Amino acid sequence: MDLKEFLLWEQATRDCIDVKKIYVDMADDLVAGILLSQIVYWFLPDKEGKTKLRVEKDGHLWLVKGREDWWDECRIKPRQFDTAFKKLEEQGLVEKKTFKFNGDPTIHIRILWDKFLSRLQELLYQLEVTAAVSTVEEEKTRILDFAGFNESVKTDLQIGEIVLSKSVKTITKNTDIDSKIEGEREDAVVTAPVSESDLEFEYLLLKEIVEYFYPKDRTGGDLRRYVDAADIWRMWRTKYRDLTIYHVYAAIYTTNHSPGSTGYDATAIIMKRLEHAQELLIPMKQAAMNNVSDFKRRLIEKMNSRQTG
């Protein structure tokens, strides 16, 4: 065989083992990950949507394979199988029992779906966090000041409050909350505000939403659980100007309600999800509009109360 023949063979051969890297991560071991990947394959439906498994015991479908059977399938030797399967068992991902099959005691294997899916979700979320943090850090270096407002936001946050340059009456007039929400057209959600007072009001509104879903007094001192409204604002108003507060709400809500979100950098995840905010808003558009309307109303009441006080 020469190099050309080898390349043709390499392209044509189907003598492969399809292993998703996430299964190696779940198993925390390469051989155990390969074994887990093959076990998952047998539990997946065939092309017609039917199960590949034929043995049912104790109310469950089982994969029937002995220690020696795995070599032909994925080049795992019997002793390697013993070690790898023990690691999967210790993590609660699978179990095996010995039942008679064709008259002989044979290993039966099944996936413990509750633990398997929980562990898979946890790792997928960690990967999402890692990607989000990486993307956000890159974007932070490129974000420019937007109309001079970002610097005032940063300064005001350091002393605890942002100082509005417009009166509450002006903001209330420009926002026109009650009539706008009630009579809002379907395409109004995709229209971004442009006036300075709108920008200032929406920043405060963003802070209200963030504080509702991620109260500062519940962070327990863990900075990863603290969501920085200023960072989200800067990303939103520089890179995603076409988005509205409804889209941002959808990104915050989705992150807050994602399984396994506690303990990860929620700010980075929310900022990453702004990229997909258009899609996130679709299934929750009406709820987002209603809920944001409530946030606006409460914010105006709070601001009016401060003025009169």
PDB file of C-alpha atoms in Angstrom:
ATOM      1  CA  MET A   1       0.000   0.000   0.000  1.00  0.00           C
ATOM      2  CA  ASP A   2       1.387   3.397  -0.963  1.00  0.00           C
ATOM      3  CA  LEU A   3       0.395   6.778   0.469  1.00  0.00           C
ATOM      4  CA  LYS A   4      -2.306   7.380  -2.135  1.00  0.00           C
ATOM      5  CA  GLU A   5      -3.895   4.004  -1.436  1.00  0.00           C
ATOM      6  CA  PHE A   6      -3.734   4.671   2.281  1.00  0.00           C
ATOM      7  CA  LEU A   7      -5.513   7.997   1.899  1.00  0.00           C
ATOM      8  CA  LEU A   8      -8.260   6.382  -0.154  1.00  0.00           C
ATOM      9  CA  TRP A   9      -8.648   3.614   2.416  1.00  0.00           C
ATOM     10  CA  GLU A  10      -8.707   6.128   5.270  1.00  0.00           C
ATOM     11  CA  GLN A  11     -11.522   8.055   3.607  1.00  0.00           C
ATOM     12  CA  ALA A  12     -13.555   4.969   2.765  1.00  0.00           C
ATOM     13  CA  THR A  13     -13.200   2.819   5.879  1.00  0.00           C
ATOM     14  CA  ARG A  14     -16.048   2.654   8.356  1.00  0.00           C
ATOM     15  CA  ASP A  15     -14.013   0.738  10.925  1.00  0.00           C
ATOM     16  CA  CYS A  16     -14.441   3.507  13.476  1.00  0.00           C
ATOM     17  CA  ILE A  17     -15.469   4.077  17.057  1.00  0.00           C
ATOM     18  CA  ASP A  18     -17.703   7.113  17.479  1.00  0.00           C
ATOM     19  CA  VAL A  19     -16.962   8.581  20.902  1.00  0.00           C
ATOM     20  CA  LYS A  20     -18.315  11.892  22.134  1.00  0.00           C
ATOM     21  CA  LYS A  21     -15.788  13.679  24.317  1.00  0.00           C
ATOM     22  CA  ILE A  22     -18.475  14.470  26.874  1.00  0.00           C
ATOM     23  CA  TYR A  23     -18.711  10.751  27.739  1.00  0.00           C
ATOM     24  CA  VAL A  24     -14.994  10.678  28.524  1.00  0.00           C
ATOM     25  CA  ASP A  25     -15.567  13.707  30.750  1.00  0.00           C
ATOM     26  CA  MET A  26     -18.464  11.967  32.476  1.00  0.00           C
ATOM     27  CA  ALA A  27     -16.414   8.854  33.094  1.00  0.00           C
ATOM     28  CA  ASP A  28     -13.266  10.839  33.970  1.00  0.00           C
ATOM     29  CA  ASP A  29     -11.304   8.171  32.120  1.00  0.00           C
ATOM     30  CA  LEU A  30     -10.627   7.476  28.435  1.00  0.00           C
ATOM     31  CA  VAL A  31     -11.334   3.726  28.386  1.00  0.00           C
ATOM     32  CA  ALA A  32     -14.380   4.090  30.633  1.00  0.00           C
ATOM     33  CA  GLY A  33     -15.573   6.934  28.378  1.00  0.00           C
ATOM     34  CA  ILE A  34     -15.277   4.748  25.292  1.00  0.00           C
ATOM     35  CA  LEU A  35     -17.173   1.989  27.076  1.00  0.00           C
ATOM     36  CA  LEU A  36     -19.885   4.413  28.179  1.00  0.00           C
ATOM     37  CA  SER A  37     -20.193   5.745  24.649  1.00  0.00           C
ATOM     38  CA  GLN A  38     -20.742   2.241  23.269  1.00  0.00           C
ATOM     39  CA  ILE A  39     -23.274   1.427  25.975  1.00  0.00           C
ATOM     40  CA  VAL A  40     -25.158   4.601  25.087  1.00  0.00           C
ATOM     41  CA  TYR A  41     -25.128   3.543  21.426  1.00  0.00           C
ATOM     42  CA  TRP A  42     -26.975   0.345  22.237  1.00  0.00           C
ATOM     43  CA  PHE A  43     -29.585   2.225  24.247  1.00  0.00           C
ATOM     44  CA  LEU A  44     -30.282   4.668  21.413  1.00  0.00           C
ATOM     45  CA  PRO A  45     -33.165   3.914  19.008  1.00  0.00           C
ATOM     46  CA  ASP A  46     -32.353   2.499  15.585  1.00  0.00           C
ATOM     47  CA  LYS A  47     -33.031   4.357  12.326  1.00  0.00           C
ATOM     48  CA  GLU A  48     -36.696   3.398  12.528  1.00  0.00           C
ATOM     49  CA  GLY A  49     -37.008   4.717  16.068  1.00  0.00           C
ATOM     50  CA  LYS A  50     -37.187   1.255  17.626  1.00  0.00           C
ATOM     51  CA  THR A  51     -35.076  -0.015  20.491  1.00  0.00           C
ATOM     52  CA  LYS A  52     -32.025  -2.144  19.733  1.00  0.00           C
ATOM     53  CA  LEU A  53     -32.444  -4.011  23.019  1.00  0.00           C
ATOM     54  CA  ARG A  54     -34.292  -7.289  23.194  1.00  0.00           C
ATOM     55  CA  VAL A  55     -33.958  -8.418  26.813  1.00  0.00           C
ATOM     56  CA  GLU A  56     -36.294  -7.213  29.546  1.00  0.00           C
ATOM     57  CA  LYS A  57     -35.717  -8.118  33.174  1.00  0.00           C
ATOM     58  CA  ASP A  58     -37.060  -6.600  36.404  1.00  0.00           C
ATOM     59  CA  GLY A  59     -39.077  -4.098  34.381  1.00  0.00           C
ATOM     60  CA  HIS A  60     -36.047  -2.720  32.494  1.00  0.00           C
ATOM     61  CA  LEU A  61     -34.436  -3.257  29.101  1.00  0.00           C
ATOM     62  CA  TRP A  62     -30.883  -4.599  29.348  1.00  0.00           C
ATOM     63  CA  LEU A  63     -27.857  -4.762  27.094  1.00  0.00           C
ATOM     64  CA  VAL A  64     -26.489  -8.309  27.086  1.00  0.00           C
ATOM     65  CA  LYS A  65     -22.732  -8.473  26.553  1.00  0.00           C
ATOM     66  CA  GLY A  66     -20.020 -10.454  28.263  1.00  0.00           C
ATOM     67  CA  ARG A  67     -16.561  -9.191  29.230  1.00  0.00           C
ATOM     68  CA  GLU A  68     -15.016 -10.733  26.122  1.00  0.00           C
ATOM     69  CA  ASP A  69     -17.530  -9.192  23.704  1.00  0.00           C
ATOM     70  CA  TRP A  70     -16.229  -5.645  23.940  1.00  0.00           C
ATOM     71  CA  TRP A  71     -12.916  -6.255  22.157  1.00  0.00           C
ATOM     72  CA  ASP A  72     -14.488  -6.739  18.731  1.00  0.00           C
ATOM     73  CA  GLU A  73     -16.733  -3.742  19.247  1.00  0.00           C
ATOM     74  CA  CYS A  74     -14.390  -1.113  20.693  1.00  0.00           C
ATOM     75  CA  ARG A  75     -11.052  -2.794  21.487  1.00  0.00           C
ATOM     76  CA  ILE A  76     -11.614  -3.035  25.236  1.00  0.00           C
ATOM     77  CA  LYS A  77     -10.075  -6.131  26.804  1.00  0.00           C
ATOM     78  CA  PRO A  78     -11.864  -8.102  29.564  1.00  0.00           C
ATOM     79  CA  ARG A  79      -9.702  -6.697  32.361  1.00  0.00           C
ATOM     80  CA  GLN A  80     -10.066  -3.202  30.969  1.00  0.00           C
ATOM     81  CA  PHE A  81     -13.816  -3.724  30.929  1.00  0.00           C
ATOM     82  CA  ASP A  82     -13.781  -4.713  34.606  1.00  0.00           C
ATOM     83  CA  THR A  83     -11.849  -1.598  35.600  1.00  0.00           C
ATOM     84  CA  ALA A  84     -13.764   0.768  33.322  1.00  0.00           C
ATOM     85  CA  PHE A  85     -17.177  -0.522  34.279  1.00  0.00           C
ATOM     86  CA  LYS A  86     -16.332  -0.231  37.970  1.00  0.00           C
ATOM     87  CA  LYS A  87     -15.577   3.465  37.436  1.00  0.00           C
ATOM     88  CA  LEU A  88     -18.929   3.953  35.731  1.00  0.00           C
ATOM     89  CA  GLU A  89     -20.680   2.100  38.541  1.00  0.00           C
ATOM     90  CA  GLU A  90     -18.970   4.206  41.197  1.00  0.00           C
ATOM     91  CA  GLN A  91     -20.362   7.321  39.554  1.00  0.00           C
ATOM     92  CA  GLY A  92     -23.845   5.823  39.470  1.00  0.00           C
ATOM     93  CA  LEU A  93     -24.098   5.983  35.681  1.00  0.00           C
ATOM     94  CA  VAL A  94     -24.719   2.284  34.986  1.00  0.00           C
ATOM     95  CA  GLU A  95     -25.373  -0.994  36.709  1.00  0.00           C
ATOM     96  CA  LYS A  96     -24.866  -4.634  35.771  1.00  0.00           C
ATOM     97  CA  LYS A  97     -26.487  -7.830  36.874  1.00  0.00           C
ATOM     98  CA  THR A  98     -25.968 -11.412  35.916  1.00  0.00           C
ATOM     99  CA  PHE A  99     -28.921 -13.274  34.466  1.00  0.00           C
ATOM    100  CA  LYS A 100     -29.100 -16.434  32.415  1.00  0.00           C
ATOM    101  CA  PHE A 101     -29.018 -15.841  28.676  1.00  0.00           C
ATOM    102  CA  ASN A 102     -29.245 -18.800  26.296  1.00  0.00           C
ATOM    103  CA  GLY A 103     -28.806 -21.018  29.349  1.00  0.00           C
ATOM    104  CA  ASP A 104     -25.556 -19.382  30.539  1.00  0.00           C
ATOM    105  CA  PRO A 105     -24.947 -16.724  33.219  1.00  0.00           C
ATOM    106  CA  THR A 106     -24.296 -13.508  31.267  1.00  0.00           C
ATOM    107  CA  ILE A 107     -23.663  -9.885  32.183  1.00  0.00           C
ATOM    108  CA  HIS A 108     -26.667  -7.596  31.670  1.00  0.00           C
ATOM    109  CA  ILE A 109     -26.077  -3.840  31.601  1.00  0.00           C
ATOM    110  CA  ARG A 110     -28.379  -0.834  31.835  1.00  0.00           C
ATOM    111  CA  ILE A 111     -27.967   2.929  32.101  1.00  0.00           C
ATOM    112  CA  LEU A 112     -29.218   4.603  35.274  1.00  0.00           C
ATOM    113  CA  TRP A 113     -30.909   7.456  33.470  1.00  0.00           C
ATOM    114  CA  ASP A 114     -31.594   9.780  36.397  1.00  0.00           C
ATOM    115  CA  LYS A 115     -27.944  10.028  37.398  1.00  0.00           C
ATOM    116  CA  PHE A 116     -26.709   9.836  33.796  1.00  0.00           C
ATOM    117  CA  LEU A 117     -28.851  12.736  32.561  1.00  0.00           C
ATOM    118  CA  SER A 118     -28.125  14.820  35.649  1.00  0.00           C
ATOM    119  CA  ARG A 119     -24.378  14.381  35.205  1.00  0.00           C
ATOM    120  CA  LEU A 120     -24.626  15.079  31.465  1.00  0.00           C
ATOM    121  CA  GLN A 121     -26.592  18.286  32.095  1.00  0.00           C
ATOM    122  CA  GLU A 122     -24.058  19.428  34.678  1.00  0.00           C
ATOM    123  CA  LEU A 123     -21.111  18.943  32.325  1.00  0.00           C
ATOM    124  CA  LEU A 124     -22.877  20.530  29.364  1.00  0.00           C
ATOM    125  CA  TYR A 125     -23.576  23.549  31.542  1.00  0.00           C
ATOM    126  CA  GLN A 126     -19.944  23.722  32.604  1.00  0.00           C
ATOM    127  CA  LEU A 127     -18.909  23.690  28.941  1.00  0.00           C
ATOM    128  CA  GLU A 128     -21.382  26.462  28.227  1.00  0.00           C
ATOM    129  CA  VAL A 129     -19.969  28.478  31.123  1.00  0.00           C
ATOM    130  CA  THR A 130     -16.406  28.003  29.903  1.00  0.00           C
ATOM    131  CA  ALA A 131     -17.347  29.107  26.403  1.00  0.00           C
ATOM    132  CA  ALA A 132     -19.327  32.046  27.750  1.00  0.00           C
ATOM    133  CA  VAL A 133     -16.527  33.281  30.000  1.00  0.00           C
ATOM    134  CA  SER A 134     -14.027  32.998  27.160  1.00  0.00           C
ATOM    135  CA  THR A 135     -16.267  34.909  24.770  1.00  0.00           C
ATOM    136  CA  VAL A 136     -17.126  37.585  27.305  1.00  0.00           C
ATOM    137  CA  GLU A 137     -13.508  38.205  28.211  1.00  0.00           C
ATOM    138  CA  GLU A 138     -12.692  38.679  24.533  1.00  0.00           C
ATOM    139  CA  GLU A 139     -15.631  41.014  24.038  1.00  0.00           C
ATOM    140  CA  LYS A 140     -14.798  43.094  27.102  1.00  0.00           C
ATOM    141  CA  THR A 141     -11.522  44.126  25.512  1.00  0.00           C
ATOM    142  CA  ARG A 142     -13.351  45.382  22.416  1.00  0.00           C
ATOM    143  CA  ILE A 143     -16.353  47.108  23.963  1.00  0.00           C
ATOM    144  CA  LEU A 144     -16.389  50.865  23.376  1.00  0.00           C
ATOM    145  CA  ASP A 145     -18.056  53.569  25.435  1.00  0.00           C
ATOM    146  CA  PHE A 146     -21.622  54.124  24.240  1.00  0.00           C
ATOM    147  CA  ALA A 147     -22.586  57.813  24.030  1.00  0.00           C
ATOM    148  CA  GLY A 148     -20.548  58.517  27.153  1.00  0.00           C
ATOM    149  CA  PHE A 149     -23.109  56.735  29.302  1.00  0.00           C
ATOM    150  CA  ASN A 150     -21.089  53.665  30.230  1.00  0.00           C
ATOM    151  CA  GLU A 151     -18.501  55.666  32.121  1.00  0.00           C
ATOM    152  CA  SER A 152     -21.197  57.415  34.147  1.00  0.00           C
ATOM    153  CA  VAL A 153     -22.747  54.040  34.911  1.00  0.00           C
ATOM    154  CA  LYS A 154     -19.435  52.699  36.169  1.00  0.00           C
ATOM    155  CA  THR A 155     -18.797  55.787  38.297  1.00  0.00           C
ATOM    156  CA  ASP A 156     -22.267  55.846  39.755  1.00  0.00           C
ATOM    157  CA  LEU A 157     -22.171  52.141  40.568  1.00  0.00           C
ATOM    158  CA  GLN A 158     -19.059  52.702  42.628  1.00  0.00           C
ATOM    159  CA  ILE A 159     -20.958  55.091  44.886  1.00  0.00           C
ATOM    160  CA  GLY A 160     -24.026  52.899  44.882  1.00  0.00           C
ATOM    161  CA  GLU A 161     -26.555  54.786  42.723  1.00  0.00           C
ATOM    162  CA  ILE A 162     -26.787  56.283  39.261  1.00  0.00           C
ATOM    163  CA  VAL A 163     -27.728  59.971  39.145  1.00  0.00           C
ATOM    164  CA  LEU A 164     -30.408  60.673  36.564  1.00  0.00           C
ATOM    165  CA  SER A 165     -30.007  63.836  34.520  1.00  0.00           C
ATOM    166  CA  LYS A 166     -33.686  63.859  33.599  1.00  0.00           C
ATOM    167  CA  SER A 167     -36.651  64.309  35.876  1.00  0.00           C
ATOM    168  CA  VAL A 168     -38.984  61.467  36.759  1.00  0.00           C
ATOM    169  CA  LYS A 169     -41.763  63.286  34.961  1.00  0.00           C
ATOM    170  CA  THR A 170     -39.766  63.411  31.748  1.00  0.00           C
ATOM    171  CA  ILE A 171     -38.888  59.729  31.975  1.00  0.00           C
ATOM    172  CA  THR A 172     -42.453  58.835  32.783  1.00  0.00           C
ATOM    173  CA  LYS A 173     -43.690  60.859  29.841  1.00  0.00           C
ATOM    174  CA  ASN A 174     -41.201  59.368  27.401  1.00  0.00           C
ATOM    175  CA  THR A 175     -41.773  55.850  28.640  1.00  0.00           C
ATOM    176  CA  ASP A 176     -45.572  56.127  28.830  1.00  0.00           C
ATOM    177  CA  ILE A 177     -45.696  52.698  30.425  1.00  0.00           C
ATOM    178  CA  ASP A 178     -49.360  51.943  30.859  1.00  0.00           C
ATOM    179  CA  SER A 179     -50.596  53.016  27.437  1.00  0.00           C
ATOM    180  CA  LYS A 180     -47.537  51.656  25.619  1.00  0.00           C
ATOM    181  CA  ILE A 181     -47.798  48.140  27.017  1.00  0.00           C
ATOM    182  CA  GLU A 182     -51.537  47.884  26.634  1.00  0.00           C
ATOM    183  CA  GLY A 183     -51.531  49.087  23.041  1.00  0.00           C
ATOM    184  CA  GLU A 184     -48.162  47.758  21.954  1.00  0.00           C
ATOM    185  CA  ARG A 185     -47.985  46.392  18.440  1.00  0.00           C
ATOM    186  CA  GLU A 186     -46.472  42.960  17.777  1.00  0.00           C
ATOM    187  CA  ASP A 187     -43.407  44.468  16.127  1.00  0.00           C
ATOM    188  CA  ALA A 188     -42.806  46.961  18.934  1.00  0.00           C
ATOM    189  CA  VAL A 189     -40.659  44.440  20.784  1.00  0.00           C
ATOM    190  CA  VAL A 190     -37.901  44.791  18.206  1.00  0.00           C
ATOM    191  CA  THR A 191     -37.765  48.601  18.370  1.00  0.00           C
ATOM    192  CA  ALA A 192     -34.893  49.826  20.552  1.00  0.00           C
ATOM    193  CA  PRO A 193     -35.087  53.101  22.505  1.00  0.00           C
ATOM    194  CA  VAL A 194     -32.947  55.961  21.316  1.00  0.00           C
ATOM    195  CA  SER A 195     -33.367  58.942  23.640  1.00  0.00           C
ATOM    196  CA  GLU A 196     -31.016  59.632  26.531  1.00  0.00           C
ATOM    197  CA  SER A 197     -33.819  59.415  29.076  1.00  0.00           C
ATOM    198  CA  ASP A 198     -34.919  56.060  27.656  1.00  0.00           C
ATOM    199  CA  LEU A 199     -31.376  54.756  27.992  1.00  0.00           C
ATOM    200  CA  GLU A 200     -31.096  55.937  31.563  1.00  0.00           C
ATOM    201  CA  PHE A 201     -34.466  54.495  32.476  1.00  0.00           C
ATOM    202  CA  GLU A 202     -33.718  51.148  30.819  1.00  0.00           C
ATOM    203  CA  TYR A 203     -30.445  50.871  32.695  1.00  0.00           C
ATOM    204  CA  LEU A 204     -32.297  51.246  35.979  1.00  0.00           C
ATOM    205  CA  LEU A 205     -34.900  48.810  34.720  1.00  0.00           C
ATOM    206  CA  LEU A 206     -32.172  46.302  33.913  1.00  0.00           C
ATOM    207  CA  LYS A 207     -30.837  46.686  37.456  1.00  0.00           C
ATOM    208  CA  GLU A 208     -34.330  46.006  38.835  1.00  0.00           C
ATOM    209  CA  ILE A 209     -34.657  42.799  36.798  1.00  0.00           C
ATOM    210  CA  VAL A 210     -31.173  41.602  37.735  1.00  0.00           C
ATOM    211  CA  GLU A 211     -31.765  42.273  41.400  1.00  0.00           C
ATOM    212  CA  TYR A 212     -35.061  40.374  41.283  1.00  0.00           C
ATOM    213  CA  PHE A 213     -33.542  37.216  39.802  1.00  0.00           C
ATOM    214  CA  TYR A 214     -30.134  37.530  41.496  1.00  0.00           C
ATOM    215  CA  PRO A 215     -30.576  39.347  44.843  1.00  0.00           C
ATOM    216  CA  LYS A 216     -27.285  40.569  46.239  1.00  0.00           C
ATOM    217  CA  ASP A 217     -28.145  39.337  49.719  1.00  0.00           C
ATOM    218  CA  ARG A 218     -28.362  35.761  48.441  1.00  0.00           C
ATOM    219  CA  THR A 219     -24.944  35.510  46.856  1.00  0.00           C
ATOM    220  CA  GLY A 220     -23.387  34.316  50.112  1.00  0.00           C
ATOM    221  CA  GLY A 221     -20.231  36.189  49.200  1.00  0.00           C
ATOM    222  CA  ASP A 222     -19.750  34.055  46.075  1.00  0.00           C
ATOM    223  CA  LEU A 223     -18.865  36.534  43.324  1.00  0.00           C
ATOM    224  CA  ARG A 224     -19.760  34.000  40.655  1.00  0.00           C
ATOM    225  CA  ARG A 225     -23.391  34.217  41.753  1.00  0.00           C
ATOM    226  CA  TYR A 226     -23.376  38.021  41.654  1.00  0.00           C
ATOM    227  CA  VAL A 227     -24.718  39.365  38.362  1.00  0.00           C
ATOM    228  CA  ASP A 228     -23.184  42.635  37.211  1.00  0.00           C
ATOM    229  CA  ALA A 229     -25.877  44.720  35.525  1.00  0.00           C
ATOM    230  CA  ALA A 230     -23.273  47.220  34.299  1.00  0.00           C
ATOM    231  CA  ASP A 231     -21.376  44.537  32.368  1.00  0.00           C
ATOM    232  CA  ILE A 232     -24.594  43.259  30.803  1.00  0.00           C
ATOM    233  CA  TRP A 233     -25.588  46.819  29.921  1.00  0.00           C
ATOM    234  CA  ARG A 234     -22.279  47.577  28.200  1.00  0.00           C
ATOM    235  CA  MET A 235     -22.450  44.371  26.152  1.00  0.00           C
ATOM    236  CA  TRP A 236     -26.076  45.018  25.239  1.00  0.00           C
ATOM    237  CA  ARG A 237     -25.748  48.673  24.255  1.00  0.00           C
ATOM    238  CA  THR A 238     -22.540  48.235  22.250  1.00  0.00           C
ATOM    239  CA  LYS A 239     -22.764  44.893  20.506  1.00  0.00           C
ATOM    240  CA  TYR A 240     -26.496  44.107  20.518  1.00  0.00           C
ATOM    241  CA  ARG A 241     -28.165  47.499  20.097  1.00  0.00           C
ATOM    242  CA  ASP A 242     -31.071  46.022  18.118  1.00  0.00           C
ATOM    243  CA  LEU A 243     -32.190  44.054  21.161  1.00  0.00           C
ATOM    244  CA  THR A 244     -34.757  45.407  23.585  1.00  0.00           C
ATOM    245  CA  ILE A 245     -35.156  45.010  27.316  1.00  0.00           C
ATOM    246  CA  TYR A 246     -37.514  42.130  26.538  1.00  0.00           C
ATOM    247  CA  HIS A 247     -34.723  40.220  24.826  1.00  0.00           C
ATOM    248  CA  VAL A 248     -32.374  40.903  27.719  1.00  0.00           C
ATOM    249  CA  TYR A 249     -35.064  39.758  30.143  1.00  0.00           C
ATOM    250  CA  ALA A 250     -35.330  36.480  28.196  1.00  0.00           C
ATOM    251  CA  ALA A 251     -31.565  35.929  28.490  1.00  0.00           C
ATOM    252  CA  ILE A 252     -31.616  36.620  32.233  1.00  0.00           C
ATOM    253  CA  TYR A 253     -34.697  34.491  32.843  1.00  0.00           C
ATOM    254  CA  THR A 254     -33.333  31.548  30.829  1.00  0.00           C
ATOM    255  CA  THR A 255     -30.021  31.618  32.684  1.00  0.00           C
ATOM    256  CA  ASN A 256     -31.719  31.844  36.069  1.00  0.00           C
ATOM    257  CA  HIS A 257     -33.934  28.851  35.275  1.00  0.00           C
ATOM    258  CA  SER A 258     -31.243  26.661  33.704  1.00  0.00           C
ATOM    259  CA  PRO A 259     -30.567  23.408  35.601  1.00  0.00           C
ATOM    260  CA  GLY A 260     -27.293  23.448  37.515  1.00  0.00           C
ATOM    261  CA  SER A 261     -26.807  27.203  37.115  1.00  0.00           C
ATOM    262  CA  THR A 262     -25.919  27.807  40.778  1.00  0.00           C
ATOM    263  CA  GLY A 263     -22.233  28.378  41.363  1.00  0.00           C
ATOM    264  CA  TYR A 264     -21.297  29.433  37.840  1.00  0.00           C
ATOM    265  CA  ASP A 265     -20.509  32.841  36.354  1.00  0.00           C
ATOM    266  CA  ALA A 266     -24.070  33.922  35.622  1.00  0.00           C
ATOM    267  CA  THR A 267     -23.009  37.337  34.301  1.00  0.00           C
ATOM    268  CA  ALA A 268     -20.877  35.734  31.605  1.00  0.00           C
ATOM    269  CA  ILE A 269     -23.617  33.286  30.663  1.00  0.00           C
ATOM    270  CA  ILE A 270     -26.248  36.002  30.348  1.00  0.00           C
ATOM    271  CA  MET A 271     -23.914  38.080  28.186  1.00  0.00           C
ATOM    272  CA  LYS A 272     -23.225  35.078  25.978  1.00  0.00           C
ATOM    273  CA  ARG A 273     -26.939  34.360  25.647  1.00  0.00           C
ATOM    274  CA  LEU A 274     -27.610  37.837  24.330  1.00  0.00           C
ATOM    275  CA  GLU A 275     -26.298  36.418  21.063  1.00  0.00           C
ATOM    276  CA  HIS A 276     -29.341  34.123  20.940  1.00  0.00           C
ATOM    277  CA  ALA A 277     -31.834  36.436  22.635  1.00  0.00           C
ATOM    278  CA  GLN A 278     -34.042  36.678  19.546  1.00  0.00           C
ATOM    279  CA  GLU A 279     -34.674  32.923  19.688  1.00  0.00           C
ATOM    280  CA  LEU A 280     -34.961  32.875  23.487  1.00  0.00           C
ATOM    281  CA  LEU A 281     -37.713  35.478  23.452  1.00  0.00           C
ATOM    282  CA  ILE A 282     -39.988  33.697  20.949  1.00  0.00           C
ATOM    283  CA  PRO A 283     -41.556  31.096  23.290  1.00  0.00           C
ATOM    284  CA  MET A 284     -41.942  33.575  26.159  1.00  0.00           C
ATOM    285  CA  LYS A 285     -42.677  36.827  24.321  1.00  0.00           C
ATOM    286  CA  GLN A 286     -46.021  37.630  25.948  1.00  0.00           C
ATOM    287  CA  ALA A 287     -44.849  36.627  29.427  1.00  0.00           C
ATOM    288  CA  ALA A 288     -41.716  38.756  28.990  1.00  0.00           C
ATOM    289  CA  MET A 289     -43.777  41.771  27.930  1.00  0.00           C
ATOM    290  CA  ASN A 290     -46.141  41.380  30.862  1.00  0.00           C
ATOM    291  CA  ASN A 291     -43.388  40.853  33.422  1.00  0.00           C
ATOM    292  CA  VAL A 292     -41.219  43.694  32.134  1.00  0.00           C
ATOM    293  CA  SER A 293     -44.309  45.913  32.230  1.00  0.00           C
ATOM    294  CA  ASP A 294     -44.660  45.091  35.936  1.00  0.00           C
ATOM    295  CA  PHE A 295     -40.989  45.896  36.519  1.00  0.00           C
ATOM    296  CA  LYS A 296     -41.419  49.242  34.740  1.00  0.00           C
ATOM    297  CA  ARG A 297     -44.476  50.136  36.775  1.00  0.00           C
ATOM    298  CA  ARG A 298     -42.772  49.311  40.060  1.00  0.00           C
ATOM    299  CA  LEU A 299     -39.663  51.251  39.063  1.00  0.00           C
ATOM    300  CA  ILE A 300     -41.684  54.364  38.228  1.00  0.00           C
ATOM    301  CA  GLU A 301     -43.536  54.113  41.524  1.00  0.00           C
ATOM    302  CA  LYS A 302     -40.216  53.812  43.348  1.00  0.00           C
ATOM    303  CA  MET A 303     -38.732  56.788  41.515  1.00  0.00           C
ATOM    304  CA  ASN A 304     -41.830  58.937  42.108  1.00  0.00           C
ATOM    305  CA  SER A 305     -41.738  57.975  45.763  1.00  0.00           C
ATOM    306  CA  ARG A 306     -38.131  59.132  46.042  1.00  0.00           C
ATOM    307  CA  GLN A 307     -38.964  62.422  44.337  1.00  0.00           C
ATOM    308  CA  THR A 308     -41.889  63.202  46.613  1.00  0.00           C
ATOM    309  CA  GLY A 309     -39.989  61.977  49.669  1.00  0.00           C
TER     310      GLY A 309
END
